[in-house]
Tab-separated table of C-alpha atoms and ligand atoms in Angstrom:
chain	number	residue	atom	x	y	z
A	13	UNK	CA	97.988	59.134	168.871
A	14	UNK	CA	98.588	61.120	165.219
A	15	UNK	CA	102.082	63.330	165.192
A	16	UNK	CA	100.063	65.935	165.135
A	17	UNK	CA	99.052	65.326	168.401
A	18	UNK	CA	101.682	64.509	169.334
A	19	UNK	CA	103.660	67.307	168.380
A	20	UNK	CA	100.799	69.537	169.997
A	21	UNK	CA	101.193	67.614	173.671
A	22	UNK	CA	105.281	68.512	173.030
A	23	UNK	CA	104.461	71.908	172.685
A	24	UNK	CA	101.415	72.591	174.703
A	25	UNK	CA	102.321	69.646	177.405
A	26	UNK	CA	99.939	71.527	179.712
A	27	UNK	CA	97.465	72.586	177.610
A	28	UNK	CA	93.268	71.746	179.185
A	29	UNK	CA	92.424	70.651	175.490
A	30	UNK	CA	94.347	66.934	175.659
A	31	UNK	CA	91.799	66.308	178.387
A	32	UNK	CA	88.734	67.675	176.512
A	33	UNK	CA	89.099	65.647	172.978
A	34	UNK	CA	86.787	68.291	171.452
A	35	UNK	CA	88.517	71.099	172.476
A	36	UNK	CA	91.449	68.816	170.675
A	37	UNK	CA	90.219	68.875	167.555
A	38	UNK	CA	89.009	72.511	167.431
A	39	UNK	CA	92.570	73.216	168.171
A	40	UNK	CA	93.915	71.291	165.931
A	41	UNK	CA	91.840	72.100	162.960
A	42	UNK	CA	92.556	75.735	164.154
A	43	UNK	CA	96.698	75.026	163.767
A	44	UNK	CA	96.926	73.095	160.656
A	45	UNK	CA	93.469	73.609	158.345
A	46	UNK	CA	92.385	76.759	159.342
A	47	UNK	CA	94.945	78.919	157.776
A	48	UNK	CA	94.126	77.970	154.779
A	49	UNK	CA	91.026	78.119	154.712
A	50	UNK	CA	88.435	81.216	153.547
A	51	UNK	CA	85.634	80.560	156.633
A	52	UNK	CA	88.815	80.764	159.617
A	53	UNK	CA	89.040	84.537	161.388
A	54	UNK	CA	92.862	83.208	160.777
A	55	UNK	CA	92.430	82.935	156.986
A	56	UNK	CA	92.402	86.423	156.454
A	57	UNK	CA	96.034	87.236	158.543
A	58	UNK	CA	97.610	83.992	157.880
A	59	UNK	CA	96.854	83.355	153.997
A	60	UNK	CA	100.007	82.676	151.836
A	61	UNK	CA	100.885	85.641	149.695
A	62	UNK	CA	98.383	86.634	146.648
A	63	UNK	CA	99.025	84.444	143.337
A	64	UNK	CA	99.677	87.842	141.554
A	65	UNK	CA	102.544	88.365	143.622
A	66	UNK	CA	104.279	84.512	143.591
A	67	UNK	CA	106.701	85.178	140.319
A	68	UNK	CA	106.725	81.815	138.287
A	69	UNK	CA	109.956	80.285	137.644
A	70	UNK	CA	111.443	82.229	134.517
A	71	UNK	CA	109.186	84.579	134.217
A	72	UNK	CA	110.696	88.742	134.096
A	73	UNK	CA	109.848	90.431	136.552
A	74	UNK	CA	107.077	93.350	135.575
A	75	UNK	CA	109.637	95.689	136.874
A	76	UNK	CA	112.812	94.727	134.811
A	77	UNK	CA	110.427	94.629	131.868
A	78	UNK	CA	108.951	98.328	132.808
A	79	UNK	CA	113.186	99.505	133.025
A	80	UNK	CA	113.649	97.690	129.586
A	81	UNK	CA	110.597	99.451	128.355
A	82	UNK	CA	112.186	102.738	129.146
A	83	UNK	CA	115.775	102.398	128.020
A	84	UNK	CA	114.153	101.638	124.436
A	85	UNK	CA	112.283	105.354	124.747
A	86	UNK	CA	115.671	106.635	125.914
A	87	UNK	CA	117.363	105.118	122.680
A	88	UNK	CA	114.160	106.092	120.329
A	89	UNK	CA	114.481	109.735	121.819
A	90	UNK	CA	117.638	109.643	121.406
A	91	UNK	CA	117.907	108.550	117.866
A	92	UNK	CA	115.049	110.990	116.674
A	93	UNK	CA	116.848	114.184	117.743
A	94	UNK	CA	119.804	112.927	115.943
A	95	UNK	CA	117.662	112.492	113.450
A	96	UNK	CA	116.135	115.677	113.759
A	97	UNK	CA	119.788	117.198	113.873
A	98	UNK	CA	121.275	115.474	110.722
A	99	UNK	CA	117.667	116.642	108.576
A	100	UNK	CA	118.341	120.229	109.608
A	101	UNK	CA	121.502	120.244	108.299
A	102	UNK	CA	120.232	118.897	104.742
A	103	UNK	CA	118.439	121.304	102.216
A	104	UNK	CA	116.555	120.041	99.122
A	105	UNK	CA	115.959	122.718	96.306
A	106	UNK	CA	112.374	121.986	95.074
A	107	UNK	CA	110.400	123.187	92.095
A	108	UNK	CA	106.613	122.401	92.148
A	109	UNK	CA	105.107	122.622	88.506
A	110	UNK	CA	101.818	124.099	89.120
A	111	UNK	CA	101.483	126.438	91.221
A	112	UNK	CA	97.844	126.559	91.788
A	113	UNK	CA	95.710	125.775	95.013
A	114	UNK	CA	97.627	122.141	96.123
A	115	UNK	CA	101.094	123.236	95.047
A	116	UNK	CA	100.901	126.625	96.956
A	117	UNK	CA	99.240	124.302	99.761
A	118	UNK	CA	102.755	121.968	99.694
A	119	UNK	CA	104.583	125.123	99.223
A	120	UNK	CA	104.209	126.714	102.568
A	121	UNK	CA	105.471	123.176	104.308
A	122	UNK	CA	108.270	122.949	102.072
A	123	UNK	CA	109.549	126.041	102.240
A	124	UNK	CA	109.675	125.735	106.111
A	125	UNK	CA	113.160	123.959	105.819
A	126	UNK	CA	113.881	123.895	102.034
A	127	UNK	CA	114.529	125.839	98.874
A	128	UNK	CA	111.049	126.085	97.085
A	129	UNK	CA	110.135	127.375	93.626
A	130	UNK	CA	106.741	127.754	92.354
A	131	UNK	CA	106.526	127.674	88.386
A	132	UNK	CA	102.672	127.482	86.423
A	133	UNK	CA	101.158	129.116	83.597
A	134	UNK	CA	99.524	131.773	85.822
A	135	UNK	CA	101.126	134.945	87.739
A	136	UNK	CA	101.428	133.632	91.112
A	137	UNK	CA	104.589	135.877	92.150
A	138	UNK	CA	103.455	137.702	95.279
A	139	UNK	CA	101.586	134.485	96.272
A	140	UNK	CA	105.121	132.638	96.144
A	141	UNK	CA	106.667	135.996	97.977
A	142	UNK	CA	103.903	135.601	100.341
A	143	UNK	CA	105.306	132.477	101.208
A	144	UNK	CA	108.941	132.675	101.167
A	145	UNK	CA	109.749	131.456	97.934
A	146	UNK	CA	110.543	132.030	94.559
A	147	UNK	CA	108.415	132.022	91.180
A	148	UNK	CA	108.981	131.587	87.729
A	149	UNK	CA	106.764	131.547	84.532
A	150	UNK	CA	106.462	127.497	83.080
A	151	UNK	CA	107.716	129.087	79.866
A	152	UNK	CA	110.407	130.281	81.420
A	153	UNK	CA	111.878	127.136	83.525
A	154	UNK	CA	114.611	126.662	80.856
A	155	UNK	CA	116.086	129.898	81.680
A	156	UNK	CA	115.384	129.827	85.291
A	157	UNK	CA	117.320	126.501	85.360
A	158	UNK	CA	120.835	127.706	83.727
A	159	UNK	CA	120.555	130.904	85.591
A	160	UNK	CA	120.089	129.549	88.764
A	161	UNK	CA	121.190	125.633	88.543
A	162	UNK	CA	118.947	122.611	88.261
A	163	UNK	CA	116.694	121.221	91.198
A	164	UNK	CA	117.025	117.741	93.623
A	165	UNK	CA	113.500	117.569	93.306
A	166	UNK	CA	110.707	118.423	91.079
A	167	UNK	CA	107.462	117.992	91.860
A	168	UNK	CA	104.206	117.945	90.007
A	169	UNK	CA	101.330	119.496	90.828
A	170	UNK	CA	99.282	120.267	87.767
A	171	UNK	CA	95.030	119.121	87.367
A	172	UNK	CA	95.073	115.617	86.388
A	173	UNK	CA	94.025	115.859	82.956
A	174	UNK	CA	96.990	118.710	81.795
A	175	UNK	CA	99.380	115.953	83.585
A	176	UNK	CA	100.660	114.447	80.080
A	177	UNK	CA	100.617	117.251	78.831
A	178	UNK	CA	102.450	119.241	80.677
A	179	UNK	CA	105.807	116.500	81.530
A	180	UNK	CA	105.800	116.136	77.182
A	181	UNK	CA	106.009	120.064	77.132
A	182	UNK	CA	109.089	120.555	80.086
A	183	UNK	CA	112.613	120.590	79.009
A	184	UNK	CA	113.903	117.170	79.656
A	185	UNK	CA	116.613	119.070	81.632
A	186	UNK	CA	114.579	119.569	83.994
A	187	UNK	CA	114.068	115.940	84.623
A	188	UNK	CA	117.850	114.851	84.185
A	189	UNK	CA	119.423	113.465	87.384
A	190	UNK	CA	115.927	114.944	89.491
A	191	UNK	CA	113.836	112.874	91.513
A	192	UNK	CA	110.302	113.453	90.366
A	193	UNK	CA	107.363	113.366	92.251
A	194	UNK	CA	103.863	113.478	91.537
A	195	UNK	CA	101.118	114.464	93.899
A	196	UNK	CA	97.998	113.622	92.152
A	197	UNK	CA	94.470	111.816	93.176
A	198	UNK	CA	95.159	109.143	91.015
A	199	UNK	CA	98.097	106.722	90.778
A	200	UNK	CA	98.552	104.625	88.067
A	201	UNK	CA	98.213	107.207	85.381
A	202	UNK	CA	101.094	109.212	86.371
A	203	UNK	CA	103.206	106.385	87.082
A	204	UNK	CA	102.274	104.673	83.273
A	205	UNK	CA	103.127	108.540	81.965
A	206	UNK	CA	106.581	108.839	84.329
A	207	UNK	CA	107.563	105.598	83.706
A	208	UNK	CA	107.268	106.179	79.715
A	209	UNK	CA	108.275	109.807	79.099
A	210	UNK	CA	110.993	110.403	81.848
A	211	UNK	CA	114.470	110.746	81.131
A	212	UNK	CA	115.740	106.936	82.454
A	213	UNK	CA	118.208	108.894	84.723
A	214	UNK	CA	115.017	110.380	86.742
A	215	UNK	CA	114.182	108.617	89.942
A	216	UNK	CA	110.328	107.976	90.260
A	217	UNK	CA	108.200	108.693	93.807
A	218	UNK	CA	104.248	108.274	93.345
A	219	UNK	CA	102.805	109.984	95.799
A	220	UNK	CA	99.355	111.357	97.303
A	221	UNK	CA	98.768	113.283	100.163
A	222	UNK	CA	94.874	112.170	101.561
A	223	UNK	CA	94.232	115.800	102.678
A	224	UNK	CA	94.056	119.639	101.253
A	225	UNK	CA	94.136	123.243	102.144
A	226	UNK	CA	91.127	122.579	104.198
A	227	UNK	CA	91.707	119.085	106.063
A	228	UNK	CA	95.139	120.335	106.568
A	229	UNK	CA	94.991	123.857	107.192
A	230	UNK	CA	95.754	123.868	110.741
A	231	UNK	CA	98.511	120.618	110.837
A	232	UNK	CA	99.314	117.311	109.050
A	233	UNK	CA	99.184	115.163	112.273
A	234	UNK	CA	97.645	111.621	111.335
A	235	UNK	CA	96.640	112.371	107.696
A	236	UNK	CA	97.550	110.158	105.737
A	237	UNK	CA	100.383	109.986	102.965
A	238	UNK	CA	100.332	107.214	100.490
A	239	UNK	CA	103.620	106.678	98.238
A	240	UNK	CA	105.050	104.200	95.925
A	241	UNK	CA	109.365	104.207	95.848
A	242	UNK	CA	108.469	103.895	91.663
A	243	UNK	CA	111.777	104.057	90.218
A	244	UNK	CA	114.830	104.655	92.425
A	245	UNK	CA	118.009	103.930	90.769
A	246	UNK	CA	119.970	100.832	91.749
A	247	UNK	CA	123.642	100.868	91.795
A	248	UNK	CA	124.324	98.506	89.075
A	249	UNK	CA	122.623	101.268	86.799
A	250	UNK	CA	124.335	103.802	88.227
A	251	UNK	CA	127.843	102.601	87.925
A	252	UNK	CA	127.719	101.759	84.094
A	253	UNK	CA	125.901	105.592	83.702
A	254	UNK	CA	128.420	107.252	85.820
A	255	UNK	CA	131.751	106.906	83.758
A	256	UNK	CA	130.694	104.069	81.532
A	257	UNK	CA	133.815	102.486	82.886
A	258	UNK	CA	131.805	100.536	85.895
A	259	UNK	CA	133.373	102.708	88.475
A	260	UNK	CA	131.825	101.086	91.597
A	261	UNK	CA	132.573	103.436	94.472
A	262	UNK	CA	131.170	106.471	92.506
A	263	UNK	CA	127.998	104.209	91.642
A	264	UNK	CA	127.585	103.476	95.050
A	265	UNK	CA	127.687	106.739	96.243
A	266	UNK	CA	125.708	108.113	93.600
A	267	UNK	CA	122.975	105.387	95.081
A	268	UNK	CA	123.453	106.338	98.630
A	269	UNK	CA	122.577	109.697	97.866
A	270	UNK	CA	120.078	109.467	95.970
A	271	UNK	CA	118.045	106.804	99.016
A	272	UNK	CA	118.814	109.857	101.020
A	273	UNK	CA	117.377	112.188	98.642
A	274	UNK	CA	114.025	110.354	99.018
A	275	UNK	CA	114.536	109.933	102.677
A	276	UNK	CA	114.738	113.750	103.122
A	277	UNK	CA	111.810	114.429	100.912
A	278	UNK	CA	109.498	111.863	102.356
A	279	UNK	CA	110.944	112.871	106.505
A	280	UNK	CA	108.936	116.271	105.051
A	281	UNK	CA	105.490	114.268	105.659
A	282	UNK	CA	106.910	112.295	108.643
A	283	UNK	CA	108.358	115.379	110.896
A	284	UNK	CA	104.866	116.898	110.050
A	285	UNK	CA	103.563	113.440	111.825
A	286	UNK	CA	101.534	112.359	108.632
A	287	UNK	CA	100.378	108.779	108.766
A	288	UNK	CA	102.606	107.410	106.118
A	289	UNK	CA	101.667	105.004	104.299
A	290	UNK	CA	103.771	102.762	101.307
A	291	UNK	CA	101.483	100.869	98.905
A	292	UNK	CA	101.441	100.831	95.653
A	293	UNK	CA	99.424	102.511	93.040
A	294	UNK	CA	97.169	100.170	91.864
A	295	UNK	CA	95.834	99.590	95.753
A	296	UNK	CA	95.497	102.991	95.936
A	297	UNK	CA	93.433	103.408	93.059
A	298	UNK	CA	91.264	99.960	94.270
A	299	UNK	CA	90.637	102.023	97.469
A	300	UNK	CA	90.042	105.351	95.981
A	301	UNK	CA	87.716	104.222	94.337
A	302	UNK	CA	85.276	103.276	96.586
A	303	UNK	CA	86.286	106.280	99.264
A	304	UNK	CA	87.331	109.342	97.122
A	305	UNK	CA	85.704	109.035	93.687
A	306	UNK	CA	82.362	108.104	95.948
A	307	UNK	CA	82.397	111.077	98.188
A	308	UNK	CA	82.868	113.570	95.432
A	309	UNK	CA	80.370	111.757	93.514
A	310	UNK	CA	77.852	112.280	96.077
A	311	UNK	CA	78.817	115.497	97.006
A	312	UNK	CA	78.814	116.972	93.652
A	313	UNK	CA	74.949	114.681	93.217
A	314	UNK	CA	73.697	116.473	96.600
A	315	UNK	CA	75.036	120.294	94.747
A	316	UNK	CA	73.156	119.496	92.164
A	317	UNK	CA	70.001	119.010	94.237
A	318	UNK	CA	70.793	122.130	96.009
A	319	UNK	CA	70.659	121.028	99.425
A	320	UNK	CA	70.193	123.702	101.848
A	321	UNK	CA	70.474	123.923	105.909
A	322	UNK	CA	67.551	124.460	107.833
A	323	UNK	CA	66.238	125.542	111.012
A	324	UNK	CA	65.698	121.633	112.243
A	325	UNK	CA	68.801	120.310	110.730
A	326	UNK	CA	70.025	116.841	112.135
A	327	UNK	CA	73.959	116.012	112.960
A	328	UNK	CA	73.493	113.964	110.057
A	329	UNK	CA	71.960	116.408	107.834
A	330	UNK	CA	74.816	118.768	109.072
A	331	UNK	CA	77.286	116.392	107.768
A	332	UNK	CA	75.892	115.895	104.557
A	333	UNK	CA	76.105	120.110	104.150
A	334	UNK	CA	79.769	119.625	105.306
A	335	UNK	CA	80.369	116.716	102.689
A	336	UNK	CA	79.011	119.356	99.900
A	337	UNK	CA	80.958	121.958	100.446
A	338	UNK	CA	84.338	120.096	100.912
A	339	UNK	CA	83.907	118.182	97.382
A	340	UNK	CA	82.684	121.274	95.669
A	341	UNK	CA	85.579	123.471	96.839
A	342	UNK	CA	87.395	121.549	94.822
A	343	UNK	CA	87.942	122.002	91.158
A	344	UNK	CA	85.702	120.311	88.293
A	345	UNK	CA	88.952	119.116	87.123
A	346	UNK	CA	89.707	117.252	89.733
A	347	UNK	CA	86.351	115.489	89.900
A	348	UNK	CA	86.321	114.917	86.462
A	349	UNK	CA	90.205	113.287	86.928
A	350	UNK	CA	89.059	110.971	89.840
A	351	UNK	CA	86.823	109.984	86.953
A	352	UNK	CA	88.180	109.607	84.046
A	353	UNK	CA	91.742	108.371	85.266
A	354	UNK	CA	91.065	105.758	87.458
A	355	UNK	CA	89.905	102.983	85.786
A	356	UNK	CA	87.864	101.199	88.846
A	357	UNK	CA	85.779	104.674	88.816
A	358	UNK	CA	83.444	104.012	86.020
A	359	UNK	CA	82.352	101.009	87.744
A	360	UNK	CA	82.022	102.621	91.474
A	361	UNK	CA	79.084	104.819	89.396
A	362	UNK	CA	77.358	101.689	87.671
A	363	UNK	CA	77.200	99.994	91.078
A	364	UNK	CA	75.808	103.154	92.652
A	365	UNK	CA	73.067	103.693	90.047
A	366	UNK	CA	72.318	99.876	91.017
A	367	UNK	CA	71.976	100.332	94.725
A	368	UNK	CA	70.111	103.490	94.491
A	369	UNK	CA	67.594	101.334	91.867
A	370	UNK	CA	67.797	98.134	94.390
A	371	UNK	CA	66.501	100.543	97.330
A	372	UNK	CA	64.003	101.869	95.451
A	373	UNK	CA	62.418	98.770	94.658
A	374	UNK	CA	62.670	97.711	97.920
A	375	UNK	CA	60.627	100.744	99.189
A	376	UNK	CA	58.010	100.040	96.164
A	377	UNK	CA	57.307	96.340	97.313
A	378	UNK	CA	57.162	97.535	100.718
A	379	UNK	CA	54.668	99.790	99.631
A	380	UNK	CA	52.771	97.242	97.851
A	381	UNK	CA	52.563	95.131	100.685
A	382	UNK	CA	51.629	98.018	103.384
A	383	UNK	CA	48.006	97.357	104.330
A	384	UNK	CA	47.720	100.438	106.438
A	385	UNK	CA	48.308	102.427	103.247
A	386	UNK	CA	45.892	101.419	101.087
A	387	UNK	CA	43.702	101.728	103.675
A	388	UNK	CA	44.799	105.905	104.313
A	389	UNK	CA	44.792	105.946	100.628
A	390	UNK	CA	40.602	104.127	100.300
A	391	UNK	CA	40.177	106.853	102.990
A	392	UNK	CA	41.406	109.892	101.393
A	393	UNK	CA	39.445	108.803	98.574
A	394	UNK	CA	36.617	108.479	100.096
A	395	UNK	CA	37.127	111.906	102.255
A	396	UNK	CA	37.571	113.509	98.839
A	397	UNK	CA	34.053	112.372	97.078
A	398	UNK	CA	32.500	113.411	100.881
A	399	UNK	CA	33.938	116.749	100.241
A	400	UNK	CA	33.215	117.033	97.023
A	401	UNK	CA	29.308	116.190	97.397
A	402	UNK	CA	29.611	119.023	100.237
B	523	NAP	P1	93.466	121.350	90.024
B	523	NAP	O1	92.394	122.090	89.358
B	523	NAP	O2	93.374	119.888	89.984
B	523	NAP	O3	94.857	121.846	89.409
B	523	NAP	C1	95.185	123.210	89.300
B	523	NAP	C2	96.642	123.333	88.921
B	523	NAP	O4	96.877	122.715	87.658
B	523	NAP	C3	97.088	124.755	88.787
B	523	NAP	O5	98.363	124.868	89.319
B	523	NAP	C4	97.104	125.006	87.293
B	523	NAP	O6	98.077	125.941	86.952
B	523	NAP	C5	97.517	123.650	86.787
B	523	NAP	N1	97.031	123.403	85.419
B	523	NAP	C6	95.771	123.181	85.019
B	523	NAP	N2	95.731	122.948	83.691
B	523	NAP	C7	97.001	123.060	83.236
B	523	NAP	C8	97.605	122.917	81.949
B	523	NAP	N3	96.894	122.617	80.876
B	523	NAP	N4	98.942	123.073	81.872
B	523	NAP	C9	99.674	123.374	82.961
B	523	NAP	N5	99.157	123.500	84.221
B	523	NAP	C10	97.844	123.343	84.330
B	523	NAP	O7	93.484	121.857	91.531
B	523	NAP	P2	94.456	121.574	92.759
B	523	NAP	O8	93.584	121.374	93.920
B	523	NAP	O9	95.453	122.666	92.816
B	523	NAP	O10	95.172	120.175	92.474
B	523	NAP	C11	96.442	120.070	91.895
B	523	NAP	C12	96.884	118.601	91.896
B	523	NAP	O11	97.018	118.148	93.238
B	523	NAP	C13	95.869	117.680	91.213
B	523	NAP	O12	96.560	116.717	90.478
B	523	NAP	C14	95.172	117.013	92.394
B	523	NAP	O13	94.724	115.705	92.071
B	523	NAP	C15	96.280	116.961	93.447
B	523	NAP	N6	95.785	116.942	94.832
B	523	NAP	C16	94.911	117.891	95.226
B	523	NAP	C17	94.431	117.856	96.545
B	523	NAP	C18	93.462	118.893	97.060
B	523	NAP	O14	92.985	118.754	98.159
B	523	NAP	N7	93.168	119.923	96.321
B	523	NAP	C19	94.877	116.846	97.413
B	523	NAP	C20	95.788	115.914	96.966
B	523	NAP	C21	96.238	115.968	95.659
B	523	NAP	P3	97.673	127.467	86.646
B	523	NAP	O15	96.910	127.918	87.844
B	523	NAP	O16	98.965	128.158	86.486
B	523	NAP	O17	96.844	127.446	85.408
């Protein structure tokens, strides 16, 4: 006799099935097998508990993980309305040279939490009143300065090809101690210009915002905002400028405030939730390349055909119009800049006059090779000397 049945006759000493040897086994493979198994009406009450639910050894629980999960959203919540607290305390006095379409654009986000002057070449007073700040004539900065004190940050927004131009013609006071920050379409032009023709005190932020007064008109949320830290003073500078004497706690401070200073200015584009994003200008000009300079290039080559919408228009088509008018709200000097200041740009166009040949010629030799029409074309002809004998 196996234990097993021997353990059954000790528990079941009366039980018909030790006579029956059948009726044994059923029993049997009903105690021990059948519980296991998927086929047994037991299976389904007696199974051992789902796989999902046995915890390997070590492994975290899915629970202590989910109340880890949320004490680090406490803590980030936390930490961004102290953030939050400490930038509302902190107030940046900004000038923005050129006071045109983009720096009246900036203007109305700045001015939300900080000091902002508009200065340009043109009248733009009640525009700057309209917006809460305060305007003064580009001749007149020098004045404007020693009447009203210098500025943390200055930040220029003039057409890409005046930008030369109009740094070599500011008062250098201007510049002195500043952070400067340009906001053009191109990168490494203004950066080869700061880098040359700033005071060496300056600190140095390349920046462009990837959206206008018409992507962003309503909010910033996830556009993107590209920036290079350029030139931001280190201490070691610092402390030999400060007092010549190599005072090192001044130096350091100096440094920690000026970090800050670039902190606060770029938390502008973070609290408005841009997508911000640090590279450096020569990737941004690789990329513009072949995104910006190419949609303004076709936009302003559809103008010229003078695309119109009509009654059957496609999404497509629709999207085309829409890729028009965005490029060609903008100004002929920014085109041209995109152009002429970004040095992959010239070859963008070459390779675009070479796919629109390559297609061509692909259309041609499909042409050539279409049976069907030559034949509509032998037909026509033919149709043509019938009607013509008519
Ligand atoms: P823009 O035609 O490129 O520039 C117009 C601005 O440049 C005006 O403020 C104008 O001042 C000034 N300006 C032109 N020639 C000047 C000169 N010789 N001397 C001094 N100032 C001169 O149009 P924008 O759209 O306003 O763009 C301004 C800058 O922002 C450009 O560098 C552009 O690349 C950049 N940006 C524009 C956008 C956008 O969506 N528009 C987006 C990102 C970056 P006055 O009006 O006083 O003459």
């Amino acid at each position: 006799k196996t234990p097993q049945v021997r353990l059954f006759r000790m528990v079941c000493p009366h039980s018909p099935s030790l006579r029956r040897p059948k009726l044994l086994l059923l029993t049997l493979w009903l105690m021990f097998m059948a519980p296991s198994s998927s086929f047994s009406p037991l299976g389904s009450v007696r199974r051992s508990p789902s796989p999902m639910l046995r915890a390997a050894p070590g492994e975290t629980e899915l629970s202590d993980l989910k109340s880890r999960e949320q004490s680090l959203r406490d803590e980030l919540r936390r930490l961004e309305s102290e953030k939050a607290a400490l930038l509302r305390q902190k107030k940046l006095r900004i000038c923005i040279i050129g006071f045109g379409n983009f720096g009246q654009f900036l203007a109305k986000t700045f001015s939300k939490q900080h000091e902002v002057t508009g200065a340009s070449r043109g009248d733009y007073r009640d525009h700057a009143a309209a917006i809460g700040c305060d305007f003064c004539h580009l001749s007149d900065i020098s004045s404007y300065t020693s009447k009203h004190g210098g500025f943390d940050v200055v930040v220029v927004a003039v057409a890409i090809p005046a930008f030369v131009k109009t740094i070599q013609s500011l008062p250098r006071s201007l510049f002195q101690g500043a952070l400067i920050v340009d906001v053009l379409s191109v990168k490494e032009h203004p950066k080869d210009v700061m880098l040359q023709l700033l005071p060496e005190d300056s600190d140095i932020l390349c920046t462009h915002p990837m959206f206008g007064p018409e992507s962003g008109r309503y909010s910033w949320e996830d556009l993107a905002f590209v920036y290079e830290r350029t030139r931001i003073l280190e201490a070691s500078t610092l402390v030999s400028r400060v007092n010549g004497q190599g005072d090192e706690e001044e130096g350091r401070q100096e440094k920690h405030s000026r970090v800050d200073r670039v902190e606060l200015f770029l938390s502008i584009f973070e609290q408005e939730g841009c997508r911000m994003l640090e590279m450096s200008c020569k990737d941004h000009d690789a990329y513009a390349a072949n995104s910006q300079f190419i949609s303004h290039l076709l936009g302003r080559m559809l103008r010229q055909q003078g695309l119109v919408a009509t009654p059957i228009d496609t999404k497509a088509f629709t999207n085309v119009l829409q890729l028009v008018e965005t490029t060609c709200n903008d100004s002929w000097d920014l085109f041209y800049g995109l152009y002429k200041y970004n040095q992959n740009s010239a070859s963008t166009l070459l390779l675009l006059r070479k796919a629109l040949v390559d297609v061509e010629w692909q259309l041609k030799e499909m042409e050539s090779k279409d049976y069907s029409s030559s034949v509509s074309s032998e037909w026509t002809a033919k149709e043509k000397v019938q009607e013509r004998a008519r």
